[in-house]
mmCIF file of C-alpha atoms in Angstrom:
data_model
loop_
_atom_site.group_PDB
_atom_site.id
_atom_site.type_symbol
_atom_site.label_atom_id
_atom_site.label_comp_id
_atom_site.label_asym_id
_atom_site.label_seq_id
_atom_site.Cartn_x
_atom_site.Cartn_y
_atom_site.Cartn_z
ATOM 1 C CA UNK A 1 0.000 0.000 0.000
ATOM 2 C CA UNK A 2 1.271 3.304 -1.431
ATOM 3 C CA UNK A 3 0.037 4.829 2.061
ATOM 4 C CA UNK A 4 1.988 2.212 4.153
ATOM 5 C CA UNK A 5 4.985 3.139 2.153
ATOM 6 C CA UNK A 6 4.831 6.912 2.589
ATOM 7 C CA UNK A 7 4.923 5.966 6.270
ATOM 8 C CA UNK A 8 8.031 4.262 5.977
ATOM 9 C CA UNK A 9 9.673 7.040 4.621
ATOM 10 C CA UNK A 10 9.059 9.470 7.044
ATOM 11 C CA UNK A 11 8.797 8.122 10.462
ATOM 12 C CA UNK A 12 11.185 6.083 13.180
ATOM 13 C CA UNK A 13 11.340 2.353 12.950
ATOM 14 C CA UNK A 14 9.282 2.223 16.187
ATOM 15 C CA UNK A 15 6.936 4.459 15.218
ATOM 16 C CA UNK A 16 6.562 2.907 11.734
ATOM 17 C CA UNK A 17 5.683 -0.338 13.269
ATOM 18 C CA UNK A 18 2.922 1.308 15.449
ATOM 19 C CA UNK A 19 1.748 3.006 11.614
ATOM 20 C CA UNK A 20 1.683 -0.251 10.270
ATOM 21 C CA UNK A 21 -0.409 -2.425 13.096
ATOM 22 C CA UNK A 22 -2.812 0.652 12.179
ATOM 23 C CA UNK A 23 -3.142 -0.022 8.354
ATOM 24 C CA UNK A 24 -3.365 -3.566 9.174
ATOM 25 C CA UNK A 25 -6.415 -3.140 11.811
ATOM 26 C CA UNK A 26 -7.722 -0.693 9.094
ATOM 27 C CA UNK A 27 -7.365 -3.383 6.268
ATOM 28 C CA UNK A 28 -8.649 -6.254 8.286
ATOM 29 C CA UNK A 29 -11.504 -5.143 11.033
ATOM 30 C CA UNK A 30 -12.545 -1.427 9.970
ATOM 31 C CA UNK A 31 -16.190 -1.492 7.516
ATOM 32 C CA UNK A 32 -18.240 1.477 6.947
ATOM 33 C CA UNK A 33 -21.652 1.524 8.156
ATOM 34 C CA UNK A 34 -22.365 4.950 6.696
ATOM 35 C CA UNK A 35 -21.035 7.063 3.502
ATOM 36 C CA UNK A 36 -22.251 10.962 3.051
ATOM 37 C CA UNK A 37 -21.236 14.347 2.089
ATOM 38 C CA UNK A 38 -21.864 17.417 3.410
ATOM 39 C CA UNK A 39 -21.391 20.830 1.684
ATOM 40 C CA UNK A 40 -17.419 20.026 1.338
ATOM 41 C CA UNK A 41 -17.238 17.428 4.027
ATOM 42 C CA UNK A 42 -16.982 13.834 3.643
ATOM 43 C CA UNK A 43 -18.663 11.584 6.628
ATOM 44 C CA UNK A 44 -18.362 8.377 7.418
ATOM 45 C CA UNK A 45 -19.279 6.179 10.177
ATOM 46 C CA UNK A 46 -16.384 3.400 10.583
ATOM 47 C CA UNK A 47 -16.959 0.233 12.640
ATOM 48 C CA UNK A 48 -14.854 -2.272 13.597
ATOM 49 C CA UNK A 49 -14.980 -6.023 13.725
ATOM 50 C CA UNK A 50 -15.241 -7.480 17.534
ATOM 51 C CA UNK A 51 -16.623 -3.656 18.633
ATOM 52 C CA UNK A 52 -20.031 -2.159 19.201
ATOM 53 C CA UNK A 53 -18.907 1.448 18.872
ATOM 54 C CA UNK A 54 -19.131 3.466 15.965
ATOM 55 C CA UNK A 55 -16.615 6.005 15.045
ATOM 56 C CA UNK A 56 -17.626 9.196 13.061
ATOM 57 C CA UNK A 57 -14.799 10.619 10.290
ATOM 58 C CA UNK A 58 -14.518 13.940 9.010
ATOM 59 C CA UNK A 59 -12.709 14.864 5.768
ATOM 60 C CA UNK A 60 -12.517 18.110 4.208
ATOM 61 C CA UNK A 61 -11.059 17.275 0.411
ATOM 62 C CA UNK A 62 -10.285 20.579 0.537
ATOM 63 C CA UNK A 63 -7.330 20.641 3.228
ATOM 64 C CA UNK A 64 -7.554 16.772 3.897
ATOM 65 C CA UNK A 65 -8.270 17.790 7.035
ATOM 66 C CA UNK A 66 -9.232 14.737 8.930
ATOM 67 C CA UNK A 67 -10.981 14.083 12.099
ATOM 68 C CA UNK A 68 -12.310 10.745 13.962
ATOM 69 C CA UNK A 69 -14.564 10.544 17.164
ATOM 70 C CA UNK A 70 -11.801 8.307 18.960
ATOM 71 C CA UNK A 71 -9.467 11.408 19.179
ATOM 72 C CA UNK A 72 -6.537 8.674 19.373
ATOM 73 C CA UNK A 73 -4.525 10.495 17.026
ATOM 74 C CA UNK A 74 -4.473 13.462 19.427
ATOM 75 C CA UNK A 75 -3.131 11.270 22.407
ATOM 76 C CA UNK A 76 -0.519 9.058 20.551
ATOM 77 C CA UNK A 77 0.242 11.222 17.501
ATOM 78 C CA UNK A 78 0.009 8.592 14.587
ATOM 79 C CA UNK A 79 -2.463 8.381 12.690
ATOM 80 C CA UNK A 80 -5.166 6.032 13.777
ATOM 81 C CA UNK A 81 -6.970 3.210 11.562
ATOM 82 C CA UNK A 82 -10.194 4.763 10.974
ATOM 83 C CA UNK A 83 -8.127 8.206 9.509
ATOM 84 C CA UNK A 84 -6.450 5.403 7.232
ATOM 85 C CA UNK A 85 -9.839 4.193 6.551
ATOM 86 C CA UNK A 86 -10.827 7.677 5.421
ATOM 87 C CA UNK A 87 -7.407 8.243 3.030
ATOM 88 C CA UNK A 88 -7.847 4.812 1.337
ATOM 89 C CA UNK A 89 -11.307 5.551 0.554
ATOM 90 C CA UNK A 90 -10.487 8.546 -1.380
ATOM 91 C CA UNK A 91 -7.153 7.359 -2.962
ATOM 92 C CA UNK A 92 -4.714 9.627 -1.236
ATOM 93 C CA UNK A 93 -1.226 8.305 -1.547
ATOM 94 C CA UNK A 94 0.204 10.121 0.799
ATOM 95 C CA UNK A 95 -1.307 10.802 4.048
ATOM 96 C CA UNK A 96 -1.551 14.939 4.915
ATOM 97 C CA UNK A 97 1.645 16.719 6.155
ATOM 98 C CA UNK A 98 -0.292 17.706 9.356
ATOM 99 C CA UNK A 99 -0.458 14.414 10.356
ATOM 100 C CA UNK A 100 3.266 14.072 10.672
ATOM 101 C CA UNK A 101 4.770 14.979 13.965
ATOM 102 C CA UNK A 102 8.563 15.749 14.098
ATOM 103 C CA UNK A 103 8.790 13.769 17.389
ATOM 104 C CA UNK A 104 7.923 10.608 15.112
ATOM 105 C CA UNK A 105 9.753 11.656 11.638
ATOM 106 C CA UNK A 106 13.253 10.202 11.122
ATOM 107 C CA UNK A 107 15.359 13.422 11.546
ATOM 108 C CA UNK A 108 13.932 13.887 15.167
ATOM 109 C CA UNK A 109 16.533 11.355 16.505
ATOM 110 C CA UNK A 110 19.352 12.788 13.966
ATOM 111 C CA UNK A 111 22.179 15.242 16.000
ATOM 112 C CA UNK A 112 21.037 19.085 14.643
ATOM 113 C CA UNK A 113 24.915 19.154 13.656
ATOM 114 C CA UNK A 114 24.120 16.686 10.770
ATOM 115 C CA UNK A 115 21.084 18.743 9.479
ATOM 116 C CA UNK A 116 23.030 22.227 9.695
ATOM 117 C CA UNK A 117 25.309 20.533 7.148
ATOM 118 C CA UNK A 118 22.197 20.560 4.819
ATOM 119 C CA UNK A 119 21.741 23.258 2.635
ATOM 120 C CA UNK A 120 17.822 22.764 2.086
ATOM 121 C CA UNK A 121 17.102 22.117 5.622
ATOM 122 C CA UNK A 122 14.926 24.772 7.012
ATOM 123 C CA UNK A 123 15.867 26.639 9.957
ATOM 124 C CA UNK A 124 12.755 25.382 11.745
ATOM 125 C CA UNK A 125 13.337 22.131 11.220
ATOM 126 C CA UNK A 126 16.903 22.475 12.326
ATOM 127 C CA UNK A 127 15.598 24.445 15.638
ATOM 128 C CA UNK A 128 13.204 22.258 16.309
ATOM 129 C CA UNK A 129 15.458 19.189 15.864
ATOM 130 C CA UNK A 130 17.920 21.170 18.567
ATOM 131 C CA UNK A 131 15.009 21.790 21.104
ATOM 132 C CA UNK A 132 14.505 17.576 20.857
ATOM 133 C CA UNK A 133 17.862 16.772 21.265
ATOM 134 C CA UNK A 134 18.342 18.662 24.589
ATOM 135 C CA UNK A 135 15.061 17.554 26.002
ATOM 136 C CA UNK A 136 16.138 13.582 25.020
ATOM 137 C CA UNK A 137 19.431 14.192 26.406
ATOM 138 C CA UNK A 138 17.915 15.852 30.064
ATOM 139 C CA UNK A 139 15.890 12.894 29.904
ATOM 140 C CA UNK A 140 18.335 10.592 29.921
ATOM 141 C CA UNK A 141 20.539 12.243 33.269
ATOM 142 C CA UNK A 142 16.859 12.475 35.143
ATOM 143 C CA UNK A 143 17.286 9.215 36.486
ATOM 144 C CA UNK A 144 15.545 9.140 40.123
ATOM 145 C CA UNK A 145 14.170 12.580 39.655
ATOM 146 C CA UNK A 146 11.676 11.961 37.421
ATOM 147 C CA UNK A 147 9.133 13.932 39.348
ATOM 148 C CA UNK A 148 11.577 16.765 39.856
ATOM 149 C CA UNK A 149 11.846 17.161 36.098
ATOM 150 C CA UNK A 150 8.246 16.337 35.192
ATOM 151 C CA UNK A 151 7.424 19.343 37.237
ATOM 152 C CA UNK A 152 9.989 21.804 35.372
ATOM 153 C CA UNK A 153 8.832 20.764 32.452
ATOM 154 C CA UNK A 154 5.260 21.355 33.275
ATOM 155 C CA UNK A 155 6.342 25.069 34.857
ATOM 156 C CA UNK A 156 8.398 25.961 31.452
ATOM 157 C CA UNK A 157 4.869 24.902 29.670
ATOM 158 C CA UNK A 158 2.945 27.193 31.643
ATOM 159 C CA UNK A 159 5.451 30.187 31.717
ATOM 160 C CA UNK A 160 5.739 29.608 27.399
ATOM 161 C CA UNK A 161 2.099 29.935 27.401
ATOM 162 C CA UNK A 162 1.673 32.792 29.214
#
């Protein structure tokens, strides 16, 4: 699957693997129940084999902008099988750009030093990539003070968004 593909190109091993049990639960236990269009938005109700729950999907052709009633992709930041469901049904190849997280995409684990070398390489990317690498390597010295730096983190969050 051309969409399975796209996601190994652009994400970690690890997270690629988590992609991949998600087009697979797509392919093998997602149905629609329900197909309909509204001014520009597509609708359709997803179920799943072995669950009572329906799941409602929102796609604007438009933007490709995507949404699903389980909100999974919010909490775990790949996309989740009924989006999948969606993107197969119309024929995308690629899944949307928004729906790529740096945390997940290749680069993120790359040293910023290897990207600055790169003369395409934007300079958010390459800032962004910086800001990871510190917070992986302050997670790694935290050891026994999780708490301690859960907290700090959580103050610096509140102090950015003031």
């Amino acid at each position: 699957m051309l969409i399975e593909r796209h996601g190994l190109e652009v994400y970690t091993v690890s997270a690629f693997y988590d992609f991949q049990d998600e087009v697979y639960s797509d392919f093998y236990s997602c149905g629609v129940d329900e197909l309909r269009k509204e001014n520009e938005v597509n609708i359709a109700v997803v179920i799943e084999a072995n669950r009572r729950r329906k799941f409602k999907v929102l796609f604007e052709f438009v933007n490709y902008e995507t949404t699903c009633s389980c909100k999974k992709f919010y909490r775990i930041g790949i996309p989740f099988r009924h989006m999948i469901w969606m993107w197969k049904a119309k024929n995308l190849k690629i899944f949307p750009k928004q729906y790529i997280l740096d945390r997940w995409i290749i680069t993120a684990t790359q040293k910023p030093m290897l990207e600055k070398s790169c003369k395409n390489m934007d300079d958010r990317r390459v800032v962004l990539n910086e800001m990871w690498s510190e917070i992986h390597s302050c997670v790694s010295w935290v050891k026994g003070h999780e708490q301690d730096f859960i907290k700090n983190i959580q103050d610096l969050k509140i102090k950015f968004k003031a």
